[in-house]
């Protein structure tokens, strides 16, 4: 079968970034869901071995289009790219074709408006009549309209943050994670237009045929993998009377499993905790009467 044939209807095809920030985490997340691939020599198409789920390795900007055209069924892409291209499709009268199926918890960043460090920033109206450089013209234009600001949008495909120094713009609207790139260009972020992370993108409607079943299986595994990423299993023993003091110390835990050990009073508990189980927390639990505290890693989970 040719990797470019769109009619592979008995196999699910997922587009991920070929190289870049999302490439490796996307691949390892899918691998943690039990998928593995036989790689073709050009590494653009990876044939799924454990399940009929293949990968197409592409530029992140191409992913929404590939899904919309039906070349791929799903994709892993930044929310920033998905929303921008969806607004673009709507502006061209093509309507909303895609939706975010799941947030994936990596690739976190924000689309921020940044101005020169020397500006005293008070409010959006200060941007009236100014030039703002961005690679996200749709998101910026929507924000300007929402805030009744008339500014000029200067579209650049890269190196947005140096535009003010080059005299091409007065401010920028760009992706920020740590903020060091902005600071290196004497800019400061003043507003967030969009909070972003990597997402599983898919068509607006559910998939039918066998690909729909494969997608459901993948979603169940993804949900398990995302839930346990920062989770640990906490086990301990305590007497029944102490539960009212102990349970409030576990606000991030699912309802614990409680088992009775020798006699009425002595209980063994296990709880899946989603926050950090620091030494301090274990000591607090011990002080409240918990004994035999044990923290175990969680390898897999299926709700
Ligand atoms: P490609 O060659 O695939 O087009 P790219 O250069 O457009 O790659 P990357 O820089 O790898 O893309 O960024 C991919 C995604 O990573 C972004 O769209 C965004 O969702 C996310 N991301 C996380 N942190 C940052 C950051 N500090 N700057 C830019 N993108 C970030
Ligand atoms: Zn890109």
PDB file of N, CA and C in Angstrom, residues 166-261:
ATOM      1  N   UNK A 166      14.335  45.388  14.215  1.00  0.00           N
ATOM      2  CA  UNK A 166      14.605  45.646  12.798  1.00  0.00           C
ATOM      3  C   UNK A 166      13.729  46.771  12.255  1.00  0.00           C
ATOM      4  N   UNK A 167      12.889  47.325  13.105  1.00  0.00           N
ATOM      5  CA  UNK A 167      12.029  48.423  12.681  1.00  0.00           C
ATOM      6  C   UNK A 167      10.822  47.977  11.866  1.00  0.00           C
ATOM      7  N   UNK A 168      10.538  46.647  11.873  1.00  0.00           N
ATOM      8  CA  UNK A 168       9.390  46.152  11.089  1.00  0.00           C
ATOM      9  C   UNK A 168       8.076  46.250  11.862  1.00  0.00           C
ATOM     10  N   UNK A 169       8.158  46.352  13.186  1.00  0.00           N
ATOM     11  CA  UNK A 169       6.944  46.361  14.002  1.00  0.00           C
ATOM     12  C   UNK A 169       7.201  47.092  15.310  1.00  0.00           C
ATOM     13  N   UNK A 170       6.106  47.453  16.007  1.00  0.00           N
ATOM     14  CA  UNK A 170       6.230  48.116  17.313  1.00  0.00           C
ATOM     15  C   UNK A 170       6.080  47.122  18.460  1.00  0.00           C
ATOM     16  N   UNK A 171       5.321  46.046  18.204  1.00  0.00           N
ATOM     17  CA  UNK A 171       5.077  45.039  19.234  1.00  0.00           C
ATOM     18  C   UNK A 171       5.004  43.690  18.534  1.00  0.00           C
ATOM     19  N   UNK A 172       4.970  42.592  19.316  1.00  0.00           N
ATOM     20  CA  UNK A 172       4.858  41.267  18.702  1.00  0.00           C
ATOM     21  C   UNK A 172       3.776  40.453  19.398  1.00  0.00           C
ATOM     22  N   UNK A 173       3.277  39.456  18.681  1.00  0.00           N
ATOM     23  CA  UNK A 173       2.343  38.492  19.258  1.00  0.00           C
ATOM     24  C   UNK A 173       2.939  37.135  18.902  1.00  0.00           C
ATOM     25  N   UNK A 174       3.527  36.462  19.912  1.00  0.00           N
ATOM     26  CA  UNK A 174       4.320  35.269  19.618  1.00  0.00           C
ATOM     27  C   UNK A 174       4.165  34.233  20.728  1.00  0.00           C
ATOM     28  N   UNK A 175       4.662  33.011  20.439  1.00  0.00           N
ATOM     29  CA  UNK A 175       4.603  31.944  21.437  1.00  0.00           C
ATOM     30  C   UNK A 175       5.693  32.156  22.476  1.00  0.00           C
ATOM     31  N   UNK A 176       5.334  31.941  23.728  1.00  0.00           N
ATOM     32  CA  UNK A 176       6.271  32.130  24.829  1.00  0.00           C
ATOM     33  C   UNK A 176       6.173  30.926  25.748  1.00  0.00           C
ATOM     34  N   UNK A 177       7.311  30.382  26.167  1.00  0.00           N
ATOM     35  CA  UNK A 177       7.236  29.426  27.278  1.00  0.00           C
ATOM     36  C   UNK A 177       8.001  29.987  28.470  1.00  0.00           C
ATOM     37  N   UNK A 178       9.327  30.100  28.401  1.00  0.00           N
ATOM     38  CA  UNK A 178      10.045  30.647  29.554  1.00  0.00           C
ATOM     39  C   UNK A 178      10.115  32.181  29.507  1.00  0.00           C
ATOM     40  N   UNK A 179      10.057  32.765  28.325  1.00  0.00           N
ATOM     41  CA  UNK A 179      10.144  34.220  28.213  1.00  0.00           C
ATOM     42  C   UNK A 179      11.558  34.717  27.964  1.00  0.00           C
ATOM     43  N   UNK A 180      12.541  33.783  27.925  1.00  0.00           N
ATOM     44  CA  UNK A 180      13.932  34.231  27.766  1.00  0.00           C
ATOM     45  C   UNK A 180      14.187  34.818  26.371  1.00  0.00           C
ATOM     46  N   UNK A 181      13.548  34.256  25.332  1.00  0.00           N
ATOM     47  CA  UNK A 181      13.757  34.794  23.977  1.00  0.00           C
ATOM     48  C   UNK A 181      13.251  36.226  23.896  1.00  0.00           C
ATOM     49  N   UNK A 182      12.096  36.478  24.508  1.00  0.00           N
ATOM     50  CA  UNK A 182      11.566  37.845  24.507  1.00  0.00           C
ATOM     51  C   UNK A 182      12.524  38.777  25.223  1.00  0.00           C
ATOM     52  N   UNK A 183      12.956  38.355  26.417  1.00  0.00           N
ATOM     53  CA  UNK A 183      13.846  39.203  27.214  1.00  0.00           C
ATOM     54  C   UNK A 183      15.138  39.499  26.449  1.00  0.00           C
ATOM     55  N   UNK A 184      15.646  38.492  25.718  1.00  0.00           N
ATOM     56  CA  UNK A 184      16.874  38.692  24.949  1.00  0.00           C
ATOM     57  C   UNK A 184      16.676  39.728  23.846  1.00  0.00           C
ATOM     58  N   UNK A 185      15.441  39.986  23.489  1.00  0.00           N
ATOM     59  CA  UNK A 185      15.145  40.986  22.453  1.00  0.00           C
ATOM     60  C   UNK A 185      14.511  42.250  23.041  1.00  0.00           C
ATOM     61  N   UNK A 186      14.724  42.440  24.341  1.00  0.00           N
ATOM     62  CA  UNK A 186      14.216  43.627  25.064  1.00  0.00           C
ATOM     63  C   UNK A 186      12.706  43.802  24.915  1.00  0.00           C
ATOM     64  N   UNK A 187      11.992  42.660  24.993  1.00  0.00           N
ATOM     65  CA  UNK A 187      10.527  42.724  24.944  1.00  0.00           C
ATOM     66  C   UNK A 187       9.975  42.130  26.234  1.00  0.00           C
ATOM     67  N   UNK A 188       8.763  42.555  26.614  1.00  0.00           N
ATOM     68  CA  UNK A 188       8.131  41.974  27.805  1.00  0.00           C
ATOM     69  C   UNK A 188       6.700  41.556  27.463  1.00  0.00           C
ATOM     70  N   UNK A 189       6.288  40.355  27.910  1.00  0.00           N
ATOM     71  CA  UNK A 189       4.916  39.922  27.640  1.00  0.00           C
ATOM     72  C   UNK A 189       3.950  40.696  28.520  1.00  0.00           C
ATOM     73  N   UNK A 190       2.829  41.159  27.939  1.00  0.00           N
ATOM     74  CA  UNK A 190       1.881  41.934  28.739  1.00  0.00           C
ATOM     75  C   UNK A 190       0.489  41.288  28.753  1.00  0.00           C
ATOM     76  N   UNK A 191       0.200  40.396  27.812  1.00  0.00           N
ATOM     77  CA  UNK A 191      -1.134  39.785  27.743  1.00  0.00           C
ATOM     78  C   UNK A 191      -1.042  38.391  27.148  1.00  0.00           C
ATOM     79  N   UNK A 192      -1.920  37.498  27.559  1.00  0.00           N
ATOM     80  CA  UNK A 192      -1.976  36.168  26.959  1.00  0.00           C
ATOM     81  C   UNK A 192      -3.218  36.062  26.079  1.00  0.00           C
ATOM     82  N   UNK A 193      -3.022  35.714  24.814  1.00  0.00           N
ATOM     83  CA  UNK A 193      -4.168  35.557  23.911  1.00  0.00           C
ATOM     84  C   UNK A 193      -4.689  34.127  23.914  1.00  0.00           C
ATOM     85  N   UNK A 194      -3.785  33.161  24.137  1.00  0.00           N
ATOM     86  CA  UNK A 194      -4.202  31.748  24.119  1.00  0.00           C
ATOM     87  C   UNK A 194      -3.226  30.920  24.953  1.00  0.00           C
ATOM     88  N   UNK A 195      -3.765  30.082  25.837  1.00  0.00           N
ATOM     89  CA  UNK A 195      -2.947  29.101  26.556  1.00  0.00           C
ATOM     90  C   UNK A 195      -2.901  27.862  25.677  1.00  0.00           C
ATOM     91  N   UNK A 196      -1.697  27.379  25.407  1.00  0.00           N
ATOM     92  CA  UNK A 196      -1.590  26.261  24.464  1.00  0.00           C
ATOM     93  C   UNK A 196      -0.837  25.074  25.048  1.00  0.00           C
ATOM     94  N   UNK A 197      -1.084  23.917  24.467  1.00  0.00           N
ATOM     95  CA  UNK A 197      -0.339  22.695  24.738  1.00  0.00           C
ATOM     96  C   UNK A 197      -0.584  21.778  23.554  1.00  0.00           C
ATOM     97  N   UNK A 198       0.114  20.663  23.500  1.00  0.00           N
ATOM     98  CA  UNK A 198      -0.139  19.712  22.410  1.00  0.00           C
ATOM     99  C   UNK A 198      -1.517  19.086  22.616  1.00  0.00           C
ATOM    100  N   UNK A 199      -2.231  18.887  21.525  1.00  0.00           N
ATOM    101  CA  UNK A 199      -3.567  18.292  21.621  1.00  0.00           C
ATOM    102  C   UNK A 199      -3.707  17.196  20.578  1.00  0.00           C
ATOM    103  N   UNK A 200      -4.639  16.286  20.844  1.00  0.00           N
ATOM    104  CA  UNK A 200      -5.014  15.323  19.812  1.00  0.00           C
ATOM    105  C   UNK A 200      -6.123  15.994  19.013  1.00  0.00           C
ATOM    106  N   UNK A 201      -5.853  16.231  17.727  1.00  0.00           N
ATOM    107  CA  UNK A 201      -6.848  16.880  16.870  1.00  0.00           C
ATOM    108  C   UNK A 201      -7.483  15.836  15.969  1.00  0.00           C
ATOM    109  N   UNK A 202      -8.762  16.020  15.717  1.00  0.00           N
ATOM    110  CA  UNK A 202      -9.474  15.089  14.839  1.00  0.00           C
ATOM    111  C   UNK A 202     -10.603  15.809  14.144  1.00  0.00           C
ATOM    112  N   UNK A 203     -11.325  15.109  13.284  1.00  0.00           N
ATOM    113  CA  UNK A 203     -12.451  15.737  12.597  1.00  0.00           C
ATOM    114  C   UNK A 203     -13.552  16.137  13.579  1.00  0.00           C
ATOM    115  N   UNK A 204     -14.385  17.091  13.191  1.00  0.00           N
ATOM    116  CA  UNK A 204     -15.471  17.545  14.069  1.00  0.00           C
ATOM    117  C   UNK A 204     -16.396  16.386  14.419  1.00  0.00           C
ATOM    118  N   UNK A 205     -16.683  15.520  13.454  1.00  0.00           N
ATOM    119  CA  UNK A 205     -17.568  14.369  13.714  1.00  0.00           C
ATOM    120  C   UNK A 205     -16.712  13.171  14.124  1.00  0.00           C
ATOM    121  N   UNK A 206     -17.342  12.206  14.847  1.00  0.00           N
ATOM    122  CA  UNK A 206     -16.605  10.986  15.202  1.00  0.00           C
ATOM    123  C   UNK A 206     -16.279  10.203  13.937  1.00  0.00           C
ATOM    124  N   UNK A 207     -15.236   9.386  14.033  1.00  0.00           N
ATOM    125  CA  UNK A 207     -14.890   8.529  12.894  1.00  0.00           C
ATOM    126  C   UNK A 207     -15.826   7.334  12.891  1.00  0.00           C
ATOM    127  N   UNK A 208     -16.193   6.864  11.700  1.00  0.00           N
ATOM    128  CA  UNK A 208     -16.985   5.624  11.702  1.00  0.00           C
ATOM    129  C   UNK A 208     -16.102   4.477  11.236  1.00  0.00           C
ATOM    130  N   UNK A 209     -16.637   3.410  10.831  1.00  0.00           N
ATOM    131  CA  UNK A 209     -15.999   2.142  10.449  1.00  0.00           C
ATOM    132  C   UNK A 209     -14.960   1.694  11.473  1.00  0.00           C
ATOM    133  N   UNK A 210     -14.065   0.849  11.079  1.00  0.00           N
ATOM    134  CA  UNK A 210     -13.136   0.249  12.028  1.00  0.00           C
ATOM    135  C   UNK A 210     -12.186   1.293  12.623  1.00  0.00           C
ATOM    136  N   UNK A 211     -11.978   2.416  11.910  1.00  0.00           N
ATOM    137  CA  UNK A 211     -11.106   3.459  12.441  1.00  0.00           C
ATOM    138  C   UNK A 211     -11.712   4.120  13.672  1.00  0.00           C
ATOM    139  N   UNK A 212     -13.049   4.184  13.723  1.00  0.00           N
ATOM    140  CA  UNK A 212     -13.722   4.734  14.902  1.00  0.00           C
ATOM    141  C   UNK A 212     -13.432   3.881  16.127  1.00  0.00           C
ATOM    142  N   UNK A 213     -13.473   2.543  15.945  1.00  0.00           N
ATOM    143  CA  UNK A 213     -13.186   1.645  17.071  1.00  0.00           C
ATOM    144  C   UNK A 213     -11.724   1.772  17.499  1.00  0.00           C
ATOM    145  N   UNK A 214     -10.828   1.887  16.524  1.00  0.00           N
ATOM    146  CA  UNK A 214      -9.399   2.054  16.860  1.00  0.00           C
ATOM    147  C   UNK A 214      -9.174   3.371  17.595  1.00  0.00           C
ATOM    148  N   UNK A 215      -9.881   4.417  17.150  1.00  0.00           N
ATOM    149  CA  UNK A 215      -9.733   5.723  17.796  1.00  0.00           C
ATOM    150  C   UNK A 215     -10.228   5.648  19.242  1.00  0.00           C
ATOM    151  N   UNK A 216     -11.343   4.945  19.479  1.00  0.00           N
ATOM    152  CA  UNK A 216     -11.859   4.813  20.846  1.00  0.00           C
ATOM    153  C   UNK A 216     -10.864   4.069  21.733  1.00  0.00           C
ATOM    154  N   UNK A 217     -10.278   3.014  21.185  1.00  0.00           N
ATOM    155  CA  UNK A 217      -9.288   2.252  21.940  1.00  0.00           C
ATOM    156  C   UNK A 217      -8.078   3.138  22.287  1.00  0.00           C
ATOM    157  N   UNK A 218      -7.657   3.915  21.313  1.00  0.00           N
ATOM    158  CA  UNK A 218      -6.521   4.816  21.538  1.00  0.00           C
ATOM    159  C   UNK A 218      -6.879   5.872  22.591  1.00  0.00           C
ATOM    160  N   UNK A 219      -8.091   6.432  22.517  1.00  0.00           N
ATOM    161  CA  UNK A 219      -8.499   7.452  23.492  1.00  0.00           C
ATOM    162  C   UNK A 219      -8.514   6.881  24.908  1.00  0.00           C
ATOM    163  N   UNK A 220      -9.028   5.644  25.057  1.00  0.00           N
ATOM    164  CA  UNK A 220      -9.048   5.039  26.397  1.00  0.00           C
ATOM    165  C   UNK A 220      -7.632   4.900  26.929  1.00  0.00           C
ATOM    166  N   UNK A 221      -6.717   4.447  26.075  1.00  0.00           N
ATOM    167  CA  UNK A 221      -5.327   4.283  26.524  1.00  0.00           C
ATOM    168  C   UNK A 221      -4.676   5.630  26.799  1.00  0.00           C
ATOM    169  N   UNK A 222      -4.958   6.619  25.950  1.00  0.00           N
ATOM    170  CA  UNK A 222      -4.402   7.960  26.155  1.00  0.00           C
ATOM    171  C   UNK A 222      -4.890   8.547  27.474  1.00  0.00           C
ATOM    172  N   UNK A 223      -6.182   8.371  27.751  1.00  0.00           N
ATOM    173  CA  UNK A 223      -6.726   8.903  29.004  1.00  0.00           C
ATOM    174  C   UNK A 223      -6.033   8.255  30.196  1.00  0.00           C
ATOM    175  N   UNK A 224      -5.816   6.942  30.103  1.00  0.00           N
ATOM    176  CA  UNK A 224      -5.102   6.245  31.179  1.00  0.00           C
ATOM    177  C   UNK A 224      -3.689   6.787  31.304  1.00  0.00           C
ATOM    178  N   UNK A 225      -3.001   6.924  30.157  1.00  0.00           N
ATOM    179  CA  UNK A 225      -1.599   7.377  30.183  1.00  0.00           C
ATOM    180  C   UNK A 225      -1.496   8.800  30.708  1.00  0.00           C
ATOM    181  N   UNK A 226      -2.433   9.678  30.307  1.00  0.00           N
ATOM    182  CA  UNK A 226      -2.343  11.075  30.775  1.00  0.00           C
ATOM    183  C   UNK A 226      -2.666  11.131  32.270  1.00  0.00           C
ATOM    184  N   UNK A 227      -3.620  10.313  32.712  1.00  0.00           N
ATOM    185  CA  UNK A 227      -3.992  10.368  34.135  1.00  0.00           C
ATOM    186  C   UNK A 227      -2.877   9.894  35.034  1.00  0.00           C
ATOM    187  N   UNK A 228      -2.155   8.869  34.607  1.00  0.00           N
ATOM    188  CA  UNK A 228      -1.142   8.327  35.530  1.00  0.00           C
ATOM    189  C   UNK A 228       0.209   9.009  35.400  1.00  0.00           C
ATOM    190  N   UNK A 229       0.333   9.962  34.472  1.00  0.00           N
ATOM    191  CA  UNK A 229       1.655  10.548  34.241  1.00  0.00           C
ATOM    192  C   UNK A 229       2.245  11.118  35.529  1.00  0.00           C
ATOM    193  N   UNK A 230       1.417  11.757  36.339  1.00  0.00           N
ATOM    194  CA  UNK A 230       1.936  12.342  37.582  1.00  0.00           C
ATOM    195  C   UNK A 230       1.330  11.652  38.801  1.00  0.00           C
ATOM    196  N   UNK A 231       0.843  10.432  38.617  1.00  0.00           N
ATOM    197  CA  UNK A 231       0.140   9.762  39.717  1.00  0.00           C
ATOM    198  C   UNK A 231       0.983   8.677  40.366  1.00  0.00           C
ATOM    199  N   UNK A 232       0.703   8.477  41.659  1.00  0.00           N
ATOM    200  CA  UNK A 232       1.371   7.407  42.403  1.00  0.00           C
ATOM    201  C   UNK A 232       0.318   6.706  43.253  1.00  0.00           C
ATOM    202  N   UNK A 233       0.594   5.442  43.542  1.00  0.00           N
ATOM    203  CA  UNK A 233      -0.317   4.716  44.426  1.00  0.00           C
ATOM    204  C   UNK A 233       0.222   4.806  45.851  1.00  0.00           C
ATOM    205  N   UNK A 234      -0.608   5.313  46.740  1.00  0.00           N
ATOM    206  CA  UNK A 234      -0.206   5.439  48.151  1.00  0.00           C
ATOM    207  C   UNK A 234      -0.884   4.342  48.954  1.00  0.00           C
ATOM    208  N   UNK A 235      -0.103   3.591  49.728  1.00  0.00           N
ATOM    209  CA  UNK A 235      -0.672   2.534  50.586  1.00  0.00           C
ATOM    210  C   UNK A 235      -0.283   2.822  52.031  1.00  0.00           C
ATOM    211  N   UNK A 236      -1.214   2.602  52.921  1.00  0.00           N
ATOM    212  CA  UNK A 236      -0.889   2.755  54.343  1.00  0.00           C
ATOM    213  C   UNK A 236      -1.928   2.051  55.200  1.00  0.00           C
ATOM    214  N   UNK A 237      -1.661   1.964  56.487  1.00  0.00           N
ATOM    215  CA  UNK A 237      -2.629   1.392  57.418  1.00  0.00           C
ATOM    216  C   UNK A 237      -3.013   2.443  58.452  1.00  0.00           C
ATOM    217  N   UNK A 238      -4.220   2.292  58.993  1.00  0.00           N
ATOM    218  CA  UNK A 238      -4.682   3.230  60.027  1.00  0.00           C
ATOM    219  C   UNK A 238      -5.884   2.616  60.724  1.00  0.00           C
ATOM    220  N   UNK A 239      -6.235   3.149  61.870  1.00  0.00           N
ATOM    221  CA  UNK A 239      -7.456   2.679  62.521  1.00  0.00           C
ATOM    222  C   UNK A 239      -8.646   3.457  61.962  1.00  0.00           C
ATOM    223  N   UNK A 240      -9.818   2.816  62.033  1.00  0.00           N
ATOM    224  CA  UNK A 240     -11.026   3.399  61.433  1.00  0.00           C
ATOM    225  C   UNK A 240     -11.313   4.803  61.985  1.00  0.00           C
ATOM    226  N   UNK A 241     -11.084   4.999  63.295  1.00  0.00           N
ATOM    227  CA  UNK A 241     -11.402   6.299  63.916  1.00  0.00           C
ATOM    228  C   UNK A 241     -10.588   7.454  63.340  1.00  0.00           C
ATOM    229  N   UNK A 242      -9.419   7.115  62.777  1.00  0.00           N
ATOM    230  CA  UNK A 242      -8.541   8.199  62.298  1.00  0.00           C
ATOM    231  C   UNK A 242      -8.891   8.678  60.891  1.00  0.00           C
ATOM    232  N   UNK A 243      -9.791   7.957  60.203  1.00  0.00           N
ATOM    233  CA  UNK A 243     -10.085   8.330  58.806  1.00  0.00           C
ATOM    234  C   UNK A 243     -10.520   9.786  58.640  1.00  0.00           C
ATOM    235  N   UNK A 244     -11.379  10.334  59.508  1.00  0.00           N
ATOM    236  CA  UNK A 244     -11.784  11.732  59.315  1.00  0.00           C
ATOM    237  C   UNK A 244     -10.619  12.724  59.334  1.00  0.00           C
ATOM    238  N   UNK A 245      -9.531  12.393  60.050  1.00  0.00           N
ATOM    239  CA  UNK A 245      -8.355  13.282  60.030  1.00  0.00           C
ATOM    240  C   UNK A 245      -7.467  13.013  58.814  1.00  0.00           C
ATOM    241  N   UNK A 246      -7.433  11.743  58.386  1.00  0.00           N
ATOM    242  CA  UNK A 246      -6.481  11.372  57.328  1.00  0.00           C
ATOM    243  C   UNK A 246      -6.974  11.738  55.928  1.00  0.00           C
ATOM    244  N   UNK A 247      -8.253  11.477  55.662  1.00  0.00           N
ATOM    245  CA  UNK A 247      -8.731  11.667  54.280  1.00  0.00           C
ATOM    246  C   UNK A 247      -8.610  13.113  53.785  1.00  0.00           C
ATOM    247  N   UNK A 248      -8.837  14.132  54.646  1.00  0.00           N
ATOM    248  CA  UNK A 248      -8.643  15.510  54.146  1.00  0.00           C
ATOM    249  C   UNK A 248      -7.193  15.811  53.742  1.00  0.00           C
ATOM    250  N   UNK A 249      -6.251  14.964  54.188  1.00  0.00           N
ATOM    251  CA  UNK A 249      -4.852  15.172  53.779  1.00  0.00           C
ATOM    252  C   UNK A 249      -4.581  14.622  52.380  1.00  0.00           C
ATOM    253  N   UNK A 250      -5.621  14.014  51.775  1.00  0.00           N
ATOM    254  CA  UNK A 250      -5.456  13.444  50.431  1.00  0.00           C
ATOM    255  C   UNK A 250      -6.464  14.054  49.446  1.00  0.00           C
ATOM    256  N   UNK A 251      -6.465  15.389  49.297  1.00  0.00           N
ATOM    257  CA  UNK A 251      -7.471  16.020  48.432  1.00  0.00           C
ATOM    258  C   UNK A 251      -7.267  15.694  46.944  1.00  0.00           C
ATOM    259  N   UNK A 252      -6.065  15.257  46.589  1.00  0.00           N
ATOM    260  CA  UNK A 252      -5.775  14.973  45.178  1.00  0.00           C
ATOM    261  C   UNK A 252      -5.951  13.499  44.849  1.00  0.00           C
ATOM    262  N   UNK A 253      -6.527  12.717  45.792  1.00  0.00           N
ATOM    263  CA  UNK A 253      -6.620  11.266  45.576  1.00  0.00           C
ATOM    264  C   UNK A 253      -8.014  10.867  45.120  1.00  0.00           C
ATOM    265  N   UNK A 254      -8.062   9.795  44.308  1.00  0.00           N
ATOM    266  CA  UNK A 254      -9.354   9.179  44.003  1.00  0.00           C
ATOM    267  C   UNK A 254      -9.849   8.520  45.297  1.00  0.00           C
ATOM    268  N   UNK A 255     -11.158   8.228  45.381  1.00  0.00           N
ATOM    269  CA  UNK A 255     -11.706   7.589  46.578  1.00  0.00           C
ATOM    270  C   UNK A 255     -10.872   6.346  46.901  1.00  0.00           C
ATOM    271  N   UNK A 256     -10.310   6.275  48.117  1.00  0.00           N
ATOM    272  CA  UNK A 256      -9.404   5.164  48.409  1.00  0.00           C
ATOM    273  C   UNK A 256     -10.127   3.823  48.533  1.00  0.00           C
ATOM    274  N   UNK A 257      -9.399   2.760  48.224  1.00  0.00           N
ATOM    275  CA  UNK A 257      -9.897   1.416  48.477  1.00  0.00           C
ATOM    276  C   UNK A 257      -9.566   1.101  49.937  1.00  0.00           C
ATOM    277  N   UNK A 258     -10.570   0.655  50.700  1.00  0.00           N
ATOM    278  CA  UNK A 258     -10.366   0.413  52.128  1.00  0.00           C
ATOM    279  C   UNK A 258     -10.571  -1.077  52.398  1.00  0.00           C
ATOM    280  N   UNK A 259      -9.582  -1.715  53.005  1.00  0.00           N
ATOM    281  CA  UNK A 259      -9.707  -3.138  53.342  1.00  0.00           C
ATOM    282  C   UNK A 259      -9.520  -3.316  54.843  1.00  0.00           C
ATOM    283  N   UNK A 260     -10.268  -4.278  55.375  1.00  0.00           N
ATOM    284  CA  UNK A 260     -10.163  -4.511  56.816  1.00  0.00           C
ATOM    285  C   UNK A 260      -9.053  -5.523  57.095  1.00  0.00           C
ATOM    286  N   UNK A 261      -8.165  -5.215  58.022  1.00  0.00           N
ATOM    287  CA  UNK A 261      -7.194  -6.233  58.456  1.00  0.00           C
ATOM    288  C   UNK A 261      -7.471  -6.537  59.915  1.00  0.00           C
TER     289      UNK A 261
END
